[in-house]
Every structure is written in C-alpha cells, then in structure tokens.
PDB file of C-alpha atoms in Angstrom:
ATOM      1  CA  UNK A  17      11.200  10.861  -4.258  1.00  0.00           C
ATOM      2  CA  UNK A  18       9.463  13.463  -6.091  1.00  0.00           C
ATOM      3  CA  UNK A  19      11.577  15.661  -8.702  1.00  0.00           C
ATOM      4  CA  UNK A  20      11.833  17.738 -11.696  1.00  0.00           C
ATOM      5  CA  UNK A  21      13.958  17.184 -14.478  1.00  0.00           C
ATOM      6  CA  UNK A  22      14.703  19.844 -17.190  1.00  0.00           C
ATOM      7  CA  UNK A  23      15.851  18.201 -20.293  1.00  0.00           C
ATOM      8  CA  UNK A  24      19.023  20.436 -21.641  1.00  0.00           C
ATOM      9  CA  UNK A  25      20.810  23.148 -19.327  1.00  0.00           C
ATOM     10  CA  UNK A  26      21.609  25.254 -21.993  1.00  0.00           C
ATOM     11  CA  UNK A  27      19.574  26.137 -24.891  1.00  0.00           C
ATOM     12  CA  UNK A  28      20.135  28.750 -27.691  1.00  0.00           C
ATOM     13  CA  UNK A  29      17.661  30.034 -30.517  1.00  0.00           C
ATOM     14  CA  UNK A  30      17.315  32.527 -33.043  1.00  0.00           C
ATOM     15  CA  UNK A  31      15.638  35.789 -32.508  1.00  0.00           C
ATOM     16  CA  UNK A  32      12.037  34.944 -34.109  1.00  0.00           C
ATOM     17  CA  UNK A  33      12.303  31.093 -33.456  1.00  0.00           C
ATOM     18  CA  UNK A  34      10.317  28.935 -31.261  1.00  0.00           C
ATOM     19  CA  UNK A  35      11.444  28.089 -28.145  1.00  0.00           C
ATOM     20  CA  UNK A  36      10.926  25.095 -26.264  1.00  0.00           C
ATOM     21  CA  UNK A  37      11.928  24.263 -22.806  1.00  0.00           C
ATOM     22  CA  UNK A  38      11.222  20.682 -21.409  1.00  0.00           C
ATOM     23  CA  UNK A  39      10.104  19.951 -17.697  1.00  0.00           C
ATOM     24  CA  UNK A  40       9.187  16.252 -16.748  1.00  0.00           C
ATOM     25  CA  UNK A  41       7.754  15.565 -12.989  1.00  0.00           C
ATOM     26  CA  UNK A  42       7.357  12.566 -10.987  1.00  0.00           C
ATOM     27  CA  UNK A  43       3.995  11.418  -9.758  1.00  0.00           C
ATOM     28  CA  UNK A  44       1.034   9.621  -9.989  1.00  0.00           C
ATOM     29  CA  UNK A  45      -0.743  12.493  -8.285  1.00  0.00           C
ATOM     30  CA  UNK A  46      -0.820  15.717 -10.802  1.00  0.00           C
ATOM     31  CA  UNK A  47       0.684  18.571  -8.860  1.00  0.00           C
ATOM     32  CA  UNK A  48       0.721  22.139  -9.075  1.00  0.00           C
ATOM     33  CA  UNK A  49       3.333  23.573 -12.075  1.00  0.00           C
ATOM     34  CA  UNK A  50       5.234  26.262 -12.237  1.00  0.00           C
ATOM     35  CA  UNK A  51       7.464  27.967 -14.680  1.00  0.00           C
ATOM     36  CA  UNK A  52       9.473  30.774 -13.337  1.00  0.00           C
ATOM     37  CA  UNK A  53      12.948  33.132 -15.072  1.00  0.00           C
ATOM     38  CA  UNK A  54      14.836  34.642 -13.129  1.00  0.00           C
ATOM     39  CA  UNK A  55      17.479  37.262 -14.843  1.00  0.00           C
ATOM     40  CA  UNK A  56      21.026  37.634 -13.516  1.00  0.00           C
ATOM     41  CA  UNK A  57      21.269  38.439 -10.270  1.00  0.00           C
ATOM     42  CA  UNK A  58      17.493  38.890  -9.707  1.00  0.00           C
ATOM     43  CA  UNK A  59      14.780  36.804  -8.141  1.00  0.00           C
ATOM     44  CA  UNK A  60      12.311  34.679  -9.859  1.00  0.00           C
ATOM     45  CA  UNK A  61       9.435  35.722 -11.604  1.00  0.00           C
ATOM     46  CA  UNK A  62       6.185  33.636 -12.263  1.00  0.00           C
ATOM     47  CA  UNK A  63       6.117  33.247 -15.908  1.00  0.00           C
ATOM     48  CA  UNK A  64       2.571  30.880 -15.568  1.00  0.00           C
ATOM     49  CA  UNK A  65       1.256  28.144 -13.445  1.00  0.00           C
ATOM     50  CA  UNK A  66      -1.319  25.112 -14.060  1.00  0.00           C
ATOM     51  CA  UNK A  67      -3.432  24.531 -11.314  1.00  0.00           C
ATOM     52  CA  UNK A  68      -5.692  21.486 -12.955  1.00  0.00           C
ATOM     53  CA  UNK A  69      -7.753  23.693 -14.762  1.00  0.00           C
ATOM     54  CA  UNK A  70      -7.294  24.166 -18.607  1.00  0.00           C
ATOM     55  CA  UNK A  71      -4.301  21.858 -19.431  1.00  0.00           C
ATOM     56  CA  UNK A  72      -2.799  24.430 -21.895  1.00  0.00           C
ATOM     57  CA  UNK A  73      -1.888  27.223 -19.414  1.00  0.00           C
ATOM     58  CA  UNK A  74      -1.014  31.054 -20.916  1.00  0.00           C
ATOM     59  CA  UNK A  75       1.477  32.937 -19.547  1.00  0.00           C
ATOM     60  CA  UNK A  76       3.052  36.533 -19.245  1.00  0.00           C
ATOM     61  CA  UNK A  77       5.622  37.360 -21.967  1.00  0.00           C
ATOM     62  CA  UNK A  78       3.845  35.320 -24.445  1.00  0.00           C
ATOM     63  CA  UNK A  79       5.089  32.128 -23.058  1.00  0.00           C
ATOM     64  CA  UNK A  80       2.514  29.365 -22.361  1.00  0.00           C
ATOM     65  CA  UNK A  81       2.888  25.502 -21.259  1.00  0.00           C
ATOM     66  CA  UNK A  82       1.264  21.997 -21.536  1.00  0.00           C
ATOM     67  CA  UNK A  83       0.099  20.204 -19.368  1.00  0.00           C
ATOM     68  CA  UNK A  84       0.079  16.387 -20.164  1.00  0.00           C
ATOM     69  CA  UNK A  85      -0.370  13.464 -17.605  1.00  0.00           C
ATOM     70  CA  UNK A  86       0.463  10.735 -20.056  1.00  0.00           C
ATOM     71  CA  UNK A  87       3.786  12.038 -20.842  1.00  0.00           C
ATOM     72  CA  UNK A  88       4.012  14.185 -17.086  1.00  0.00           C
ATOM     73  CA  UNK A  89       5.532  16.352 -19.159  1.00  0.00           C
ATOM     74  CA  UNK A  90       4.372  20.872 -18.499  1.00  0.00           C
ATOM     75  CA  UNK A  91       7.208  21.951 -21.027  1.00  0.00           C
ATOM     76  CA  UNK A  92       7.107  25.667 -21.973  1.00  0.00           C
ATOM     77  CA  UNK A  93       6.872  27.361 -25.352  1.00  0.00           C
ATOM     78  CA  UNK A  94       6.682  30.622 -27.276  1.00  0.00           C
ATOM     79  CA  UNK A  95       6.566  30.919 -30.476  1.00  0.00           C
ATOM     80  CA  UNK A  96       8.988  33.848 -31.749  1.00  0.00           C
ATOM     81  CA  UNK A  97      11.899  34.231 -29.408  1.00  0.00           C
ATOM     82  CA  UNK A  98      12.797  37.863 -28.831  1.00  0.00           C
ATOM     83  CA  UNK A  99      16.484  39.171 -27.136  1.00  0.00           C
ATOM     84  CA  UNK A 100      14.750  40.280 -23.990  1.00  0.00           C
ATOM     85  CA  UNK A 101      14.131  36.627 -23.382  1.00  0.00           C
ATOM     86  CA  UNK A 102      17.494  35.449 -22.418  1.00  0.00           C
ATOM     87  CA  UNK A 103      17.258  34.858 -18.974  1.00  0.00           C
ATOM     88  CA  UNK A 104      17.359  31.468 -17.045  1.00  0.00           C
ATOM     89  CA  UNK A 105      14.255  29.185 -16.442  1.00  0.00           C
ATOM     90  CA  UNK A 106      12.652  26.966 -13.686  1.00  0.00           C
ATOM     91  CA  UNK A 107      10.089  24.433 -14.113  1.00  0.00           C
ATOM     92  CA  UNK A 108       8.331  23.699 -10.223  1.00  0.00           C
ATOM     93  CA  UNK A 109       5.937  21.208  -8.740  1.00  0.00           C
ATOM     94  CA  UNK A 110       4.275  21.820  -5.341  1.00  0.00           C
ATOM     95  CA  UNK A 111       2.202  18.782  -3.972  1.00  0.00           C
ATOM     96  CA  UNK A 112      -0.470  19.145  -2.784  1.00  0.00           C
ATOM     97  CA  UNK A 113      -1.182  18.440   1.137  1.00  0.00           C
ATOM     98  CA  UNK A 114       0.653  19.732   3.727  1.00  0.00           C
ATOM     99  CA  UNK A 115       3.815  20.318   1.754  1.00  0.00           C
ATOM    100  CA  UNK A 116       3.739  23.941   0.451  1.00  0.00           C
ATOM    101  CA  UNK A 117       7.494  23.659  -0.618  1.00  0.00           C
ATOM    102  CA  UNK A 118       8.197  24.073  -4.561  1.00  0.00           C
ATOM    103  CA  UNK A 119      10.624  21.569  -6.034  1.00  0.00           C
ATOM    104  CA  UNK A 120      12.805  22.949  -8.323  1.00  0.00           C
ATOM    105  CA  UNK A 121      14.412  21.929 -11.728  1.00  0.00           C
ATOM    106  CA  UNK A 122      18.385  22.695 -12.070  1.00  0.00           C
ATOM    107  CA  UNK A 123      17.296  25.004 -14.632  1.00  0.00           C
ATOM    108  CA  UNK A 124      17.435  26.199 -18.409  1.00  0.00           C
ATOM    109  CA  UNK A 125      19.508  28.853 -19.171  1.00  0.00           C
ATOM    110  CA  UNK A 126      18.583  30.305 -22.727  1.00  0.00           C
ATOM    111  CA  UNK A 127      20.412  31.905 -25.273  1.00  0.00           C
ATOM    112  CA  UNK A 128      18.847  34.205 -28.041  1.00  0.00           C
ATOM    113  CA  UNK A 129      21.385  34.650 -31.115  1.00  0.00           C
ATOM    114  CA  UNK A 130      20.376  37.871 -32.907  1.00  0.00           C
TER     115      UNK A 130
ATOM    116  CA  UNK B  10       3.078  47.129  -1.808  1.00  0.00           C
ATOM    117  CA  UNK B  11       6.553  46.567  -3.563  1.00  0.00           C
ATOM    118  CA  UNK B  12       6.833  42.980  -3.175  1.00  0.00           C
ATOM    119  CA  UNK B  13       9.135  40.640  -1.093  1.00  0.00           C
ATOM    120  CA  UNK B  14      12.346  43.078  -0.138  1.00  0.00           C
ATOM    121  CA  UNK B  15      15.542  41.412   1.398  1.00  0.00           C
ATOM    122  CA  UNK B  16      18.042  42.826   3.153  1.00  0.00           C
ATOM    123  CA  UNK B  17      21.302  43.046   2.618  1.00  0.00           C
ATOM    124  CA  UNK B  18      21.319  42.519  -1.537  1.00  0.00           C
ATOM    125  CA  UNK B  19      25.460  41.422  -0.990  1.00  0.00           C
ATOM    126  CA  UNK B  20      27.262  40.200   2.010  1.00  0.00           C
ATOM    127  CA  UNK B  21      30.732  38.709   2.015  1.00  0.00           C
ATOM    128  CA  UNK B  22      32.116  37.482   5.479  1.00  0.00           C
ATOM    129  CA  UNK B  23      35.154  35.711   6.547  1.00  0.00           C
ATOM    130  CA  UNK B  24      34.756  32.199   7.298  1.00  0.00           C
ATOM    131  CA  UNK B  25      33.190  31.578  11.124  1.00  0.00           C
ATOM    132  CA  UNK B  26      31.658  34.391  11.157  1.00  0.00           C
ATOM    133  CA  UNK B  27      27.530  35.021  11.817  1.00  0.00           C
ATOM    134  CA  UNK B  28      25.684  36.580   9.626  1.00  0.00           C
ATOM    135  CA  UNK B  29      21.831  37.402   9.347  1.00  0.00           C
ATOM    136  CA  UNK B  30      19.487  37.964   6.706  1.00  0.00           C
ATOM    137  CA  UNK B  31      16.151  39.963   6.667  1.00  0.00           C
ATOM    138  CA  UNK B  32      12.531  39.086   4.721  1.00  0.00           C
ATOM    139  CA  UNK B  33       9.890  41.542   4.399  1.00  0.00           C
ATOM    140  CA  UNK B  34       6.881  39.838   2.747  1.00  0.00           C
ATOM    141  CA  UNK B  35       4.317  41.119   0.833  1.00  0.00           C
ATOM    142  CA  UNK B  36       2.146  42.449   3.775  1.00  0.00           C
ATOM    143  CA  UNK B  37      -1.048  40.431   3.443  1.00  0.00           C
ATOM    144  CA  UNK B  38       0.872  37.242   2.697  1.00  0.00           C
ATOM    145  CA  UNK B  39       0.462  34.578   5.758  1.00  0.00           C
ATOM    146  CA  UNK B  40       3.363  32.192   4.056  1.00  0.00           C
ATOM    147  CA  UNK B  41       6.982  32.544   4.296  1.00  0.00           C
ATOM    148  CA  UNK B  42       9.272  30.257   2.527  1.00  0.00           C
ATOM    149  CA  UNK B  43      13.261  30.681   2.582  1.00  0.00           C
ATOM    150  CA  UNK B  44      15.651  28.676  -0.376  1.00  0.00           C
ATOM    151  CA  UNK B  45      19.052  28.449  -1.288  1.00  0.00           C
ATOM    152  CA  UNK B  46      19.857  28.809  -4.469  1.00  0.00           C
ATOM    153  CA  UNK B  47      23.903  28.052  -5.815  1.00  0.00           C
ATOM    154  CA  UNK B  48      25.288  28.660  -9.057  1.00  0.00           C
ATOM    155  CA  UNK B  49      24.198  26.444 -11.759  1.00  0.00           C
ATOM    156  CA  UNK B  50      21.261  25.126  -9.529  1.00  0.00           C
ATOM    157  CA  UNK B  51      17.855  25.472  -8.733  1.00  0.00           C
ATOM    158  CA  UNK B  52      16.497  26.376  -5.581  1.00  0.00           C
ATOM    159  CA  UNK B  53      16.318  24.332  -2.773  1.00  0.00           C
ATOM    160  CA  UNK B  54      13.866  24.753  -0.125  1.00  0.00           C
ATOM    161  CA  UNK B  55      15.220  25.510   3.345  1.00  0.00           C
ATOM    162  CA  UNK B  56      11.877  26.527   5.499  1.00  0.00           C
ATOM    163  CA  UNK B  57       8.630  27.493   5.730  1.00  0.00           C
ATOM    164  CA  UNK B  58       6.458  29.840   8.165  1.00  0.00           C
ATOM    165  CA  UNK B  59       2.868  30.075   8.316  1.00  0.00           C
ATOM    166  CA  UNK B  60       2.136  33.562  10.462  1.00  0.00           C
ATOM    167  CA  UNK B  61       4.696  33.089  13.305  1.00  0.00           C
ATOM    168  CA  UNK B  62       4.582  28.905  13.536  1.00  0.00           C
ATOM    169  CA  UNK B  63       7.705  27.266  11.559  1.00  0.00           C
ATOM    170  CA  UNK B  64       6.089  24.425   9.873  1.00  0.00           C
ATOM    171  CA  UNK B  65       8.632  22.482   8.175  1.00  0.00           C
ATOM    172  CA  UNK B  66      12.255  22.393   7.763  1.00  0.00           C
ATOM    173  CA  UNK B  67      14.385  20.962   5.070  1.00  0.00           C
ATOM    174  CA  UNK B  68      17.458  18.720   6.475  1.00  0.00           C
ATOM    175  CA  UNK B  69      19.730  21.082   4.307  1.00  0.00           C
ATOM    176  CA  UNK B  70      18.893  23.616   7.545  1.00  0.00           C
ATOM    177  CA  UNK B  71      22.013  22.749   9.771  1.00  0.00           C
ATOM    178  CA  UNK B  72      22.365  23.407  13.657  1.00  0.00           C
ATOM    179  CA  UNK B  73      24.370  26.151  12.675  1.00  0.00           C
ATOM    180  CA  UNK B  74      21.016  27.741  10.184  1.00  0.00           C
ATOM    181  CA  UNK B  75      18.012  29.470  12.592  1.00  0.00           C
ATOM    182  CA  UNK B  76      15.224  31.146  11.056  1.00  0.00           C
ATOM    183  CA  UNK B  77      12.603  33.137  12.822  1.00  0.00           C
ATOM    184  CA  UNK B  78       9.621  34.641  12.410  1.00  0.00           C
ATOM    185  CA  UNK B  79       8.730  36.322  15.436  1.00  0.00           C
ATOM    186  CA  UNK B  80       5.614  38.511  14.687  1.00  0.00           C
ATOM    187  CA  UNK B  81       4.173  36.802  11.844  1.00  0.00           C
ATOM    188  CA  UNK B  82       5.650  39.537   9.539  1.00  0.00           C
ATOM    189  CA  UNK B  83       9.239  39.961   8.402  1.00  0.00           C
ATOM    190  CA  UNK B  84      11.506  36.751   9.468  1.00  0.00           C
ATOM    191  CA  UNK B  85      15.275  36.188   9.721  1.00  0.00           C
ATOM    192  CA  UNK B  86      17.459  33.628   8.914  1.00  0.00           C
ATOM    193  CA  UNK B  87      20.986  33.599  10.579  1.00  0.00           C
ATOM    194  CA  UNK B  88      23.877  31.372   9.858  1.00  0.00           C
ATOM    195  CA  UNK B  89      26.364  31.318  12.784  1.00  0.00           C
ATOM    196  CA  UNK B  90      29.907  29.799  12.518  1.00  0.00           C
ATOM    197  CA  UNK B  91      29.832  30.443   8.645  1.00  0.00           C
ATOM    198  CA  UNK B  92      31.770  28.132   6.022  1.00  0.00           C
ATOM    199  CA  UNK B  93      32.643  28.192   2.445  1.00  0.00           C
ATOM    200  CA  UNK B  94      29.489  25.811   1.381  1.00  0.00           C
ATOM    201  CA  UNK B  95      27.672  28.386   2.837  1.00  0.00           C
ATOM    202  CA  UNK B  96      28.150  30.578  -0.063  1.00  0.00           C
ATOM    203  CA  UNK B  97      24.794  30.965  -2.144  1.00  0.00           C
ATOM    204  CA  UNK B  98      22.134  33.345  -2.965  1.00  0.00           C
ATOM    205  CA  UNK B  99      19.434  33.004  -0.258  1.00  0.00           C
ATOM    206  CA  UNK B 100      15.833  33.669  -1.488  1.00  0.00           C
ATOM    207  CA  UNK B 101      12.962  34.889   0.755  1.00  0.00           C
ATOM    208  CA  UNK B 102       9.377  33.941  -0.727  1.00  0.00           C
ATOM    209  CA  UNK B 103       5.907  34.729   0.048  1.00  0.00           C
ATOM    210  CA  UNK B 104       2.411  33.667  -0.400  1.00  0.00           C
ATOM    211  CA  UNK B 105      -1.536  33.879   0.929  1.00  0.00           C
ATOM    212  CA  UNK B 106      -2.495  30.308   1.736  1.00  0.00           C
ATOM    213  CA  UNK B 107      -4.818  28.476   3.853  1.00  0.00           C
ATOM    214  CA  UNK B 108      -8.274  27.147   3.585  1.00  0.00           C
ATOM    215  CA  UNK B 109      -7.562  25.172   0.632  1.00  0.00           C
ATOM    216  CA  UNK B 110      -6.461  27.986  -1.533  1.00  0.00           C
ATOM    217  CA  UNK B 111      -3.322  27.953  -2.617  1.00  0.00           C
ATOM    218  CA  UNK B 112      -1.519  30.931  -4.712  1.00  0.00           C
ATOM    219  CA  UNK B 113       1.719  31.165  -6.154  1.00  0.00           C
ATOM    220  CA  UNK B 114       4.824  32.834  -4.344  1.00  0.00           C
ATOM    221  CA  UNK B 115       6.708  35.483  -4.710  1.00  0.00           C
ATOM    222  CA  UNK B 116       9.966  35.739  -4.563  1.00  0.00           C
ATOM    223  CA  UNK B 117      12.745  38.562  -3.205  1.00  0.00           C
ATOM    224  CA  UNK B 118      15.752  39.513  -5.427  1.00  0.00           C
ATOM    225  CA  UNK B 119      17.722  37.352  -2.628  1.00  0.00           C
ATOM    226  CA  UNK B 120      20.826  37.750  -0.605  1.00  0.00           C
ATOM    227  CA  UNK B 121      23.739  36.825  -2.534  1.00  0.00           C
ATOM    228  CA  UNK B 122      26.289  35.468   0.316  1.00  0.00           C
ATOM    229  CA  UNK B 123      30.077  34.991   0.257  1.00  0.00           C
ATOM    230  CA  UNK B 124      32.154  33.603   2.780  1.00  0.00           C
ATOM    231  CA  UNK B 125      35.767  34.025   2.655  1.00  0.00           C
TER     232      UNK B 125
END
C-alpha cells in the first residue's frame, strides 16, 4: 500500500538552528512530493513540491527539500529556524495516473525555543 | 480570487443530526478534492470531483457521507445521521488538472465539526 512516514511527531529547535524534518515514501515509481504547514486552526499551505525536475527543490519561507530515490527519502530543511516557524508539517505523495489523491504523513509538529 | 473559502468555519451539532458543508474553489480550478483531517493526524482523502463528475471515493465516505458537485463549481458534502467519530476538521481542496498537467492544490481553512 503506498504511504508516508514522518520520522518524529514532535520536534523542537532553537531559534537560529537548522531544522530538519524527515519524510520517507513507498514506491518503486517516484511520485509527486509535497511539503505543506498548516498553523492552528488554518488550512495547509504549500511550502514546495518536487515534480522530477531538479532533485533539490526550493521552497517559500526559506525551506527547501531533497529528493533522493536511493534512500526515498524528500525530507525538508532550513537552515536558521525563526519563531514564526512553529507550525505543524505534512510531507505528501500523489501518484501519478489516475489517482489525483495526496497521501498524507501523520505530521510534524515543530517547536522553536527562543 | 481569494482562494478556496468554506463555509461554515465551526459547527457543533448534537449527535443524529445532518449537517452540510460548502466549497467554493478557486474559480478556474476544474479539481475538487474533500479530506478529513482529526487531531493529531494527517489528512485523509475522502473524494474527488473533476468539473461536475465524482471520480473516486475513499471507503472512509460512509452511506451516511454525500458529496456533490452539481455545476462544476462550488460542491457540498453532507453528513446525515451524525456521530461522535464524525468529529474532525473537513478540508475542501482545489486544483487545475487535466491533459497531463498536474498542479498542486489548494486548500480551504476547513470546517472544524463537533458532534455532541
């Protein structure tokens, strides 16, 4: 069955510190990723998205993401975490084919300690 | 264009009751997606519209779920005979697809239901 795993549901870093958020997928077949945050009681945003273009993927918010198909790994980074980016985050796949549904991660909620 | 807008933000309702939720997509978008979202999880697709035609439903979309789509513009997703498992934040999403293009969608602010 395809799925997303997000490797720790809580994470917390220092204002200034890099941040790292993992997403694993499974498939033999590279599919569309996604990274979206969603703040509390809002709906998501679309941080950045890899398409199977460039493999390193920029986002908005200084965030970007990897994408590598040995490891199928797209986890998301930026490199000096500011206050404003507490928020909860969800790694996606979409297949491709008829299926236009996103599959969803159980999330990341992170923490930025001042 | 402001982007997705749902309708109503909040809704609590006793248990057994219907209740119905609007979508308003971004006007040139053709896709329509609905998920369910509950706390401490990710979303979890429920449906998908292209224009008017429902193409796919998830088998979390009970008897008691309908969503519809009627024009090819806003859609509506009623839950009739509510329970307390119903109780999520429903998000409305929309997209421009077809042809082989895909973009990403966006998403509402969703419909945060409780059922009492």
């Amino acid at each position: 069955a395809q799925s997303v795993t997000q490797l720790g549901s809580h994470v917390s870093v220092s204002e200034g510190a890099l941040v790292l958020l993992r997403c694993n997928y499974s498939s033999s077949v590279p599919p569309y990723l996604f990274w979206y945050v969603q703040y509390p009681n809002q709906g998501l945003q679309l941080l950045l998205k890899y398409t199977s273009a460039a493999t390193l993927v920029k986002g908005i918010n200084g965030f970007e993401a990897e994408f590598k198909k040995s490891e199928t790994s797209f986890h998301l980074t930026k490199p000096s975490a500011h206050m404003s980016d507490a928020a909860e985050y969800f790694c996606a796949v979409r297949y491709g084919g008829a299926t236009n549904k996103l599959i969803f991660g159980t999330g990341t909620l992170l923490a930025v300690q001042p | 264009d402001t982007g997705v807008s749902q309708d109503p933000r909040h809704k609590i309702t006793k248990r057994g009751q219907n209740v119905t939720f609007r979508c308003d997509p971004i006007s040139e978008h053709n896709r329509l997606y609905w998920y369910r979202q509950t706390l401490g999880q990710g979303p979890e697709f429920l449906t998908y519209f292209q224009n008017e035609a429902q193409l796919e439903k998830s088998r979390l979309l009970s008897d008691r779920f309908s969503a519809e789509r009627p024009k090819g513009s806003f859609s509506t997703l009623e839950i009739q005979r509510t329970e307390q498992g119903d109780s999520a934040m429903y998000l409305c999403a929309s997209s421009l697809g077809g042809g082989g293009t895909m973009s990403e969608a966006f998403f509402g602010q969703g419909t945060r239901l409780t059922v009492v």
